[in-house]
Tab-separated table of C-alpha atoms in Angstrom:
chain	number	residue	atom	x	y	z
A	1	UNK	CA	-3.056	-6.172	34.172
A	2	UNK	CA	-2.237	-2.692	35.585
A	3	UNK	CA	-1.708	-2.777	39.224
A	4	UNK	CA	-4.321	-0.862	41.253
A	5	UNK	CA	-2.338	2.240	41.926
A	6	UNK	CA	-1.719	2.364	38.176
A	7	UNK	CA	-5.006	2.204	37.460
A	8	UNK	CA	-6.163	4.590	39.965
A	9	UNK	CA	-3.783	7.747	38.611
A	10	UNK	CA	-5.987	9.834	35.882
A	11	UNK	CA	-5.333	10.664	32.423
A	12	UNK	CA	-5.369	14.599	31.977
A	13	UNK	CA	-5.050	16.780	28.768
A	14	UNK	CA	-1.630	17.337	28.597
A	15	UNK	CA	0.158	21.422	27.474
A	16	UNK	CA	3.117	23.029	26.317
A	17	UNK	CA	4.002	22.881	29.675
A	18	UNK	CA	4.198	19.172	29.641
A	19	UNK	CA	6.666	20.088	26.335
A	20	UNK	CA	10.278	18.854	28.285
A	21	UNK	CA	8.223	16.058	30.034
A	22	UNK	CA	6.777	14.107	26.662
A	23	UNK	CA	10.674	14.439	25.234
A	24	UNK	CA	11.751	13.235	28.489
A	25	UNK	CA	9.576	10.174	27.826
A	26	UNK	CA	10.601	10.167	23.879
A	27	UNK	CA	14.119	9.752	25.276
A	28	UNK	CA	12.934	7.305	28.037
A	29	UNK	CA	12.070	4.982	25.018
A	30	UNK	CA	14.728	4.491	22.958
A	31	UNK	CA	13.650	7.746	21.020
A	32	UNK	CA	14.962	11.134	19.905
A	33	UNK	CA	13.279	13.870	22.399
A	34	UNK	CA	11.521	15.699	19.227
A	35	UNK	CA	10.572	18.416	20.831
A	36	UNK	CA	10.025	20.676	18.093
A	37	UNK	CA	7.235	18.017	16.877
A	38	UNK	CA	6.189	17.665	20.231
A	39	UNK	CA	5.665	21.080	20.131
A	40	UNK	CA	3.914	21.148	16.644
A	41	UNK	CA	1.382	18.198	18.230
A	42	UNK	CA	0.777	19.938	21.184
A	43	UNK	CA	-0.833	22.903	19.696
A	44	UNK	CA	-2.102	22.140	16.521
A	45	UNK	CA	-3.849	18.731	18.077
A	46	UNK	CA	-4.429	17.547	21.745
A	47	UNK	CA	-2.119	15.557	23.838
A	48	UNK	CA	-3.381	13.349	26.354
A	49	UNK	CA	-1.051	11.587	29.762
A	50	UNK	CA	-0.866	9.991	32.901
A	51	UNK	CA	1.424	11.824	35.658
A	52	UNK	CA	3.752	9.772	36.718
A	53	UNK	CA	3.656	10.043	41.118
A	54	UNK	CA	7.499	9.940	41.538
A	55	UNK	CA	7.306	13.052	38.568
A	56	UNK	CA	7.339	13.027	34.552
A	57	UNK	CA	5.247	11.069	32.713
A	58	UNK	CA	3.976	7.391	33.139
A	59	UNK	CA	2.393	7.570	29.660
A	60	UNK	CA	1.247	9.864	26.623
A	61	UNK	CA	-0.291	10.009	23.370
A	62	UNK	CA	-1.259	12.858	20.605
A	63	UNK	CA	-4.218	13.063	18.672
A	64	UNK	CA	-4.621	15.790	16.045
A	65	UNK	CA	-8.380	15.967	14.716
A	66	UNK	CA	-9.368	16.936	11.313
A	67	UNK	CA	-12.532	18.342	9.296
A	68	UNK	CA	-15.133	20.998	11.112
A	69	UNK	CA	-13.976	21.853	14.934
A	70	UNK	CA	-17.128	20.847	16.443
A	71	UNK	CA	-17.612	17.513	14.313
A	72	UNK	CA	-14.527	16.174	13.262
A	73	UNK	CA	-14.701	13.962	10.262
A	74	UNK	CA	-11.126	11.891	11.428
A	75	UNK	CA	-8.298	11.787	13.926
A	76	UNK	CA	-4.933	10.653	13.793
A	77	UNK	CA	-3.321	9.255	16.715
A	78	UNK	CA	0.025	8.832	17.232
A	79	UNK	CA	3.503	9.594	19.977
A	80	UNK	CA	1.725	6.193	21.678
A	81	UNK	CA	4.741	5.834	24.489
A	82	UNK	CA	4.909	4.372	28.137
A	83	UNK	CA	7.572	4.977	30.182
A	84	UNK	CA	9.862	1.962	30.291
A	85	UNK	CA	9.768	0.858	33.670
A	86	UNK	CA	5.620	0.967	33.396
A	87	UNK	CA	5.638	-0.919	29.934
A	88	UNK	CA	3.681	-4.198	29.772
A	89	UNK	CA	1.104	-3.176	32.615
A	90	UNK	CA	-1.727	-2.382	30.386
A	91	UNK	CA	-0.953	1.268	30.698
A	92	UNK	CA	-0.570	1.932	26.770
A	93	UNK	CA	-4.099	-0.116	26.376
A	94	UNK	CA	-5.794	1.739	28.967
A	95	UNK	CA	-4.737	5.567	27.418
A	96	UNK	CA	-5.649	4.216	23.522
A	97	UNK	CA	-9.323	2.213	25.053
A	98	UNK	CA	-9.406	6.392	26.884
A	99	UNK	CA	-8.723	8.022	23.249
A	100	UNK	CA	-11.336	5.501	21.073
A	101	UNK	CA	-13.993	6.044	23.836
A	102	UNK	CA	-13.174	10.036	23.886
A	103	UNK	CA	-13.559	10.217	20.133
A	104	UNK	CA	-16.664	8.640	19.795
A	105	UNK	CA	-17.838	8.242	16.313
A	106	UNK	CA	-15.276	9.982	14.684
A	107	UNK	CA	-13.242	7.749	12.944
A	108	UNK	CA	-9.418	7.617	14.179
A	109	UNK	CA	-6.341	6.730	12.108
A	110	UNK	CA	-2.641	5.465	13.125
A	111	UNK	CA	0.878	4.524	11.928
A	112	UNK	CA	1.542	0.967	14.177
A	113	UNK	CA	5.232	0.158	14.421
A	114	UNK	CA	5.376	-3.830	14.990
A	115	UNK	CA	5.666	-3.564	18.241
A	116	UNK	CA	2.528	-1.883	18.489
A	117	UNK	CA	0.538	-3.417	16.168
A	118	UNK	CA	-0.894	-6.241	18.132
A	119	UNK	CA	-2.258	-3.733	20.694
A	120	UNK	CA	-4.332	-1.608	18.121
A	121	UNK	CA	-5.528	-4.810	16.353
A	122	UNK	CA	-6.623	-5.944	19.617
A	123	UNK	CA	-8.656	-2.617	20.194
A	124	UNK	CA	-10.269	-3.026	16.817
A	125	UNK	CA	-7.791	-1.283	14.265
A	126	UNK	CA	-7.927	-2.450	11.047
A	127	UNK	CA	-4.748	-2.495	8.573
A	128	UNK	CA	-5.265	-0.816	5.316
A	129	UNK	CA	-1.689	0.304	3.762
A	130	UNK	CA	1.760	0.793	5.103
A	131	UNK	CA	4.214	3.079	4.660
A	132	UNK	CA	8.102	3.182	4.208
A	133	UNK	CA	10.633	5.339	6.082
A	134	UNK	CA	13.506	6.381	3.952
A	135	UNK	CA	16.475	8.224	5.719
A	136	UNK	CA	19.874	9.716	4.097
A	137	UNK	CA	21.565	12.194	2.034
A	138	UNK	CA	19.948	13.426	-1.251
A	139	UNK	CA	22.677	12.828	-4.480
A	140	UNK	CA	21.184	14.767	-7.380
A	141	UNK	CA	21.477	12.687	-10.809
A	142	UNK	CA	19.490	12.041	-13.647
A	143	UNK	CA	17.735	14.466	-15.797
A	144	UNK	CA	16.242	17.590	-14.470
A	145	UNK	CA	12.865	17.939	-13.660
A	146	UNK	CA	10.303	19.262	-15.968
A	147	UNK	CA	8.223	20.429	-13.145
A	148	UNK	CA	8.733	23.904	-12.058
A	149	UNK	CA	9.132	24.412	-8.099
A	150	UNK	CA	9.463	27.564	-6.167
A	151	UNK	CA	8.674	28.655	-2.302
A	152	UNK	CA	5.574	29.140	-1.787
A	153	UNK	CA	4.183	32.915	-1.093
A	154	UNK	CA	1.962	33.709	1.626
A	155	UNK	CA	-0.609	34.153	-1.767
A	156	UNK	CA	0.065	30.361	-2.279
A	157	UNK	CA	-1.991	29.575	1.004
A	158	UNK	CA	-5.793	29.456	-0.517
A	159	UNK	CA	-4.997	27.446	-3.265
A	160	UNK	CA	-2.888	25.150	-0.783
A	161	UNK	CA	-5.608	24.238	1.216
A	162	UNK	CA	-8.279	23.487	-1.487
A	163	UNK	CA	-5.704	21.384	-2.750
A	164	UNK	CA	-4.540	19.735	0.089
A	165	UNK	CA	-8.540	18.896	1.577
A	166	UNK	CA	-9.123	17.356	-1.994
A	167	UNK	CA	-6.105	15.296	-1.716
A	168	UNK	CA	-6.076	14.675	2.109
A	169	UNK	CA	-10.237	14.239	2.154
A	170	UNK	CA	-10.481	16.026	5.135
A	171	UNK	CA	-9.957	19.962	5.893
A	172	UNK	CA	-6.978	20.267	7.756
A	173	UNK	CA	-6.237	24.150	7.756
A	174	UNK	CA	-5.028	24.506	11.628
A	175	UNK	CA	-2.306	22.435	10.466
A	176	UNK	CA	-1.109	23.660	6.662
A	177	UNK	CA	-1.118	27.396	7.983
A	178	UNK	CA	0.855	26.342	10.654
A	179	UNK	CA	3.744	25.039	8.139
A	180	UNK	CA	5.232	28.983	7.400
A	181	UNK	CA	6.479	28.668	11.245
A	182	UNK	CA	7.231	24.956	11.787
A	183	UNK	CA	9.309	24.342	8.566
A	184	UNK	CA	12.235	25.802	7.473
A	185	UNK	CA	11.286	25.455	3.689
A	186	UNK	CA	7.824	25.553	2.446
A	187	UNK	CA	7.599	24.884	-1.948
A	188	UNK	CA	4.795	24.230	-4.711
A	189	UNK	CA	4.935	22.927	-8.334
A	190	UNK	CA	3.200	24.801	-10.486
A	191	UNK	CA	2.052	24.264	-14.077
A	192	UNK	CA	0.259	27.616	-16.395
A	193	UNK	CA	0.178	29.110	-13.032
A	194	UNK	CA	-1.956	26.568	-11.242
A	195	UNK	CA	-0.835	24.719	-8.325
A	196	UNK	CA	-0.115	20.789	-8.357
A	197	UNK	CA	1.546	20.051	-5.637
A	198	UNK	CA	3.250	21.614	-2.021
A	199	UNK	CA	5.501	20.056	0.083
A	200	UNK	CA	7.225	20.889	3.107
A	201	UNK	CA	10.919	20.218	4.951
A	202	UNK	CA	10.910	20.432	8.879
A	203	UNK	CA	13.693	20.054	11.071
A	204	UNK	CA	14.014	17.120	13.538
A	205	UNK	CA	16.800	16.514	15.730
A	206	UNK	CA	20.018	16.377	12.485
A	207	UNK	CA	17.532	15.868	9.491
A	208	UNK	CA	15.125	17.716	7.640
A	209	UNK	CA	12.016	15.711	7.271
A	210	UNK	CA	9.759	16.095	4.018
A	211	UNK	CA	6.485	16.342	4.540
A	212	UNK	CA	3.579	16.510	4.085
A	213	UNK	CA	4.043	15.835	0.514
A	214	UNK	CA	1.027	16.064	-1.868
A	215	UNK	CA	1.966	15.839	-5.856
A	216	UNK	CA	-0.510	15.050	-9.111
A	217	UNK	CA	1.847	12.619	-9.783
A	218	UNK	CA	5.444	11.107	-9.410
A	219	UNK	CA	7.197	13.319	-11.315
A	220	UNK	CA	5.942	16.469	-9.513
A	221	UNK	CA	6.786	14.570	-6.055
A	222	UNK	CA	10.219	13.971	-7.384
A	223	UNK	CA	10.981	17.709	-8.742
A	224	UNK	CA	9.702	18.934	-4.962
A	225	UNK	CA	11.798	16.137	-2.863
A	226	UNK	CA	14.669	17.421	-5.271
A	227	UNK	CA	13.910	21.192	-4.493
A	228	UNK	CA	13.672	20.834	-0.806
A	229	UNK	CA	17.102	18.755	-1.398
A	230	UNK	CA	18.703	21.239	-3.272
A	231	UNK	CA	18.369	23.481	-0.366
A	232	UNK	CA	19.109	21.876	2.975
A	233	UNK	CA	22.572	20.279	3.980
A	234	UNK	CA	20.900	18.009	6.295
A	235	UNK	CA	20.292	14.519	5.277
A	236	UNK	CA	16.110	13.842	4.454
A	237	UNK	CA	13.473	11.612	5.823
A	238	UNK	CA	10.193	10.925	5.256
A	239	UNK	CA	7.820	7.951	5.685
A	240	UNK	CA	6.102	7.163	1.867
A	241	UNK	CA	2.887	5.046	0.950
A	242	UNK	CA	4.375	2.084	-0.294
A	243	UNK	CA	2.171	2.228	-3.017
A	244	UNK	CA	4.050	5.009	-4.472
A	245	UNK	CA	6.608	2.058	-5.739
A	246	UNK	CA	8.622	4.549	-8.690
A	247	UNK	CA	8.870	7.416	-5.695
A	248	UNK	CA	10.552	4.583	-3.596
A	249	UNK	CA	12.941	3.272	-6.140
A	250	UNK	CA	14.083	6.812	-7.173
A	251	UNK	CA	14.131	8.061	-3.797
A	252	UNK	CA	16.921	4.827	-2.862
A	253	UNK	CA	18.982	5.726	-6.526
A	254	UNK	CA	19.709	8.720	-5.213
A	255	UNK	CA	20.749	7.893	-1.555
A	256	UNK	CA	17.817	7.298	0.705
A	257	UNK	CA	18.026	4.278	2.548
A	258	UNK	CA	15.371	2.270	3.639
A	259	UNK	CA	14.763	2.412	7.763
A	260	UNK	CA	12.010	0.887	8.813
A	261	UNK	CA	8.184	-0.011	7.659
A	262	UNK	CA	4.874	1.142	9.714
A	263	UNK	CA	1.294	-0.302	9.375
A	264	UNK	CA	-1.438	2.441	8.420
A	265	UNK	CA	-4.622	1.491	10.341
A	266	UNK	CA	-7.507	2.833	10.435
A	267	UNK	CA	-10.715	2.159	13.387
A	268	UNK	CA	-14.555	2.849	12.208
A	269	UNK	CA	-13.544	3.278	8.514
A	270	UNK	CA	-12.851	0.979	5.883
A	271	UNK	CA	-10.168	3.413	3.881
A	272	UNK	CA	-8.683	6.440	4.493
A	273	UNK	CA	-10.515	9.206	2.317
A	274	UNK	CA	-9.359	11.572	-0.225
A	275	UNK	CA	-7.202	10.193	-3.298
A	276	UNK	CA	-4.036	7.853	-2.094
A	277	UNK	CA	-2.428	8.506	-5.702
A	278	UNK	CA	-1.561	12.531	-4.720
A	279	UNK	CA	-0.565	11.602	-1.205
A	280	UNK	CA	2.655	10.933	-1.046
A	281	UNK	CA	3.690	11.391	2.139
A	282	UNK	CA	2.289	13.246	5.828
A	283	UNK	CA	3.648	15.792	7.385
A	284	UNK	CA	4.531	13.305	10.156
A	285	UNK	CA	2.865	10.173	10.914
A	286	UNK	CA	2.380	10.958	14.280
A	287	UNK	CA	-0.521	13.110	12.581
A	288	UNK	CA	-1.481	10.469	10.073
């Protein structure tokens, strides 16, 4: 149980101010500062924290929100960290039992690592998928994909986001018009000038992470992994729905290594929405 002067500090919106502070507690963990993410979360969702008395941060948490500003149909939550000389004091339970009653109705969404898990289960999380990190450096073999790829133009963007709220289920335009600035390569497939799939490449800390990735199917995610490859030096990552099993096995032939495994859950809603089968992979699952 928290101690009483733990309990007593308040949790507060947190700012770009607080930028150096939540990679301060990143690091604090065990975990690269990320502040360009940070960053990303910051603005494009709302961070929440408890000030630590002796200065920094005790705890803090993200949540970006999705669907119509004033209603929002979901919410991702994610960046769940304590500072490690506060951990096991019911600090982490008392900012995620803040978020849950903050949201309301609105239906909230997560990427548990294990050591998490047991805390959102406990709060009423449900599992329903998991996902697979993949880290290393892209080796081109194989034939050459049919799908064509090129960046996308700023005349992309419409027909990027009525793709991307089909796919995703929920319209999340504060965050796709944000990728021109926050990645360093933004690309589509296209087939008899239509749109099928957009993907991004972001830089965090040495690699370039891919994501979000939406694709009508495996081959079109494979042709845009290998075009974001094809033009980057810095090894990839990305975290893919397991379900995706022939995206998995290709991604490992050509030199992505499996890293770790997270738990997709989800709290008032049985499954996430949109269609699983074009969503490959999130922009980060910090943002679900």
């Amino acid at each position: 149980m928290p101690t009483p002067s733990l309990a007593a500090l308040p949790i507060r919106r947190l700012t770009l101010r607080d930028l150096a502070a939540c990679a301060d507690l990143s690091e604090n963990r065990g975990w690269p500062r990320e502040e360009h993410k940070w960053g990303f979360l910051l603005t494009a969702g709302k961070g929440y924290g408890i000030d630590d008395p002796d200065g920094g941060l005790v705890s803090a948490c993200a949540v970006t929100e999705y669907g119509p500003h004033d209603r929002p149909e979901l919410a991702a939550v994610g960046m769940v960290l304590v500072a490690d000389r506060y951990a096991r004091q019911g600090i982490g339970r008392r900012l995620m039992r803040h978020v849950v009653s903050l949201m309301g109705t609105t239906p909230l969404t997560l990427h548990a690592t294990p050591y998490g898990r047991p805390l959102y289960e406990e709060l009423g999380f449900k599992v329903t998928g998991r996902a697979e990190m993949l880290r290393g450096r892209f080796t081109p073999g194989g034939p050459e994909p049919k799908v064509a790829t090129r960046p996308a133009t700023a005349e992309d963007l419409q027909a990027i986001l009525r793709l991307d709220e089909e796919v995703f289920g929920a319209d999340r335009t504060h965050i796709i018009t944000r990728l021109p600035a926050f990645a360093d390569q933004l690309r589509v497939a296209e087939e008899r000038g239509r749109i099928i799939g957009y993907t991004a490449a972001w830089p965090n800390m040495d690699t370039h992470v891919v994501g979000p990735l939406i694709a009508r199917d495996t081959e079109t995610a494979q042709a845009l992994i290998a075009s974001l490859a094809a033009h980057t030096d810095r090894p990839l990552r990305t975290d893919i729905d397991v379900r995706h099993e022939d995206l998995l096995a290709w991604a490992k032939e050509r030199g992505l290594a499996s890293v770790a495994f997270n738990t997709v859950m989800t709290y008032g809603i049985g499954e996430l929405p949109g269609d699983w089968s074009r969503r490959f992979a999130p922009l980060t699952v910090a943002a679900g």
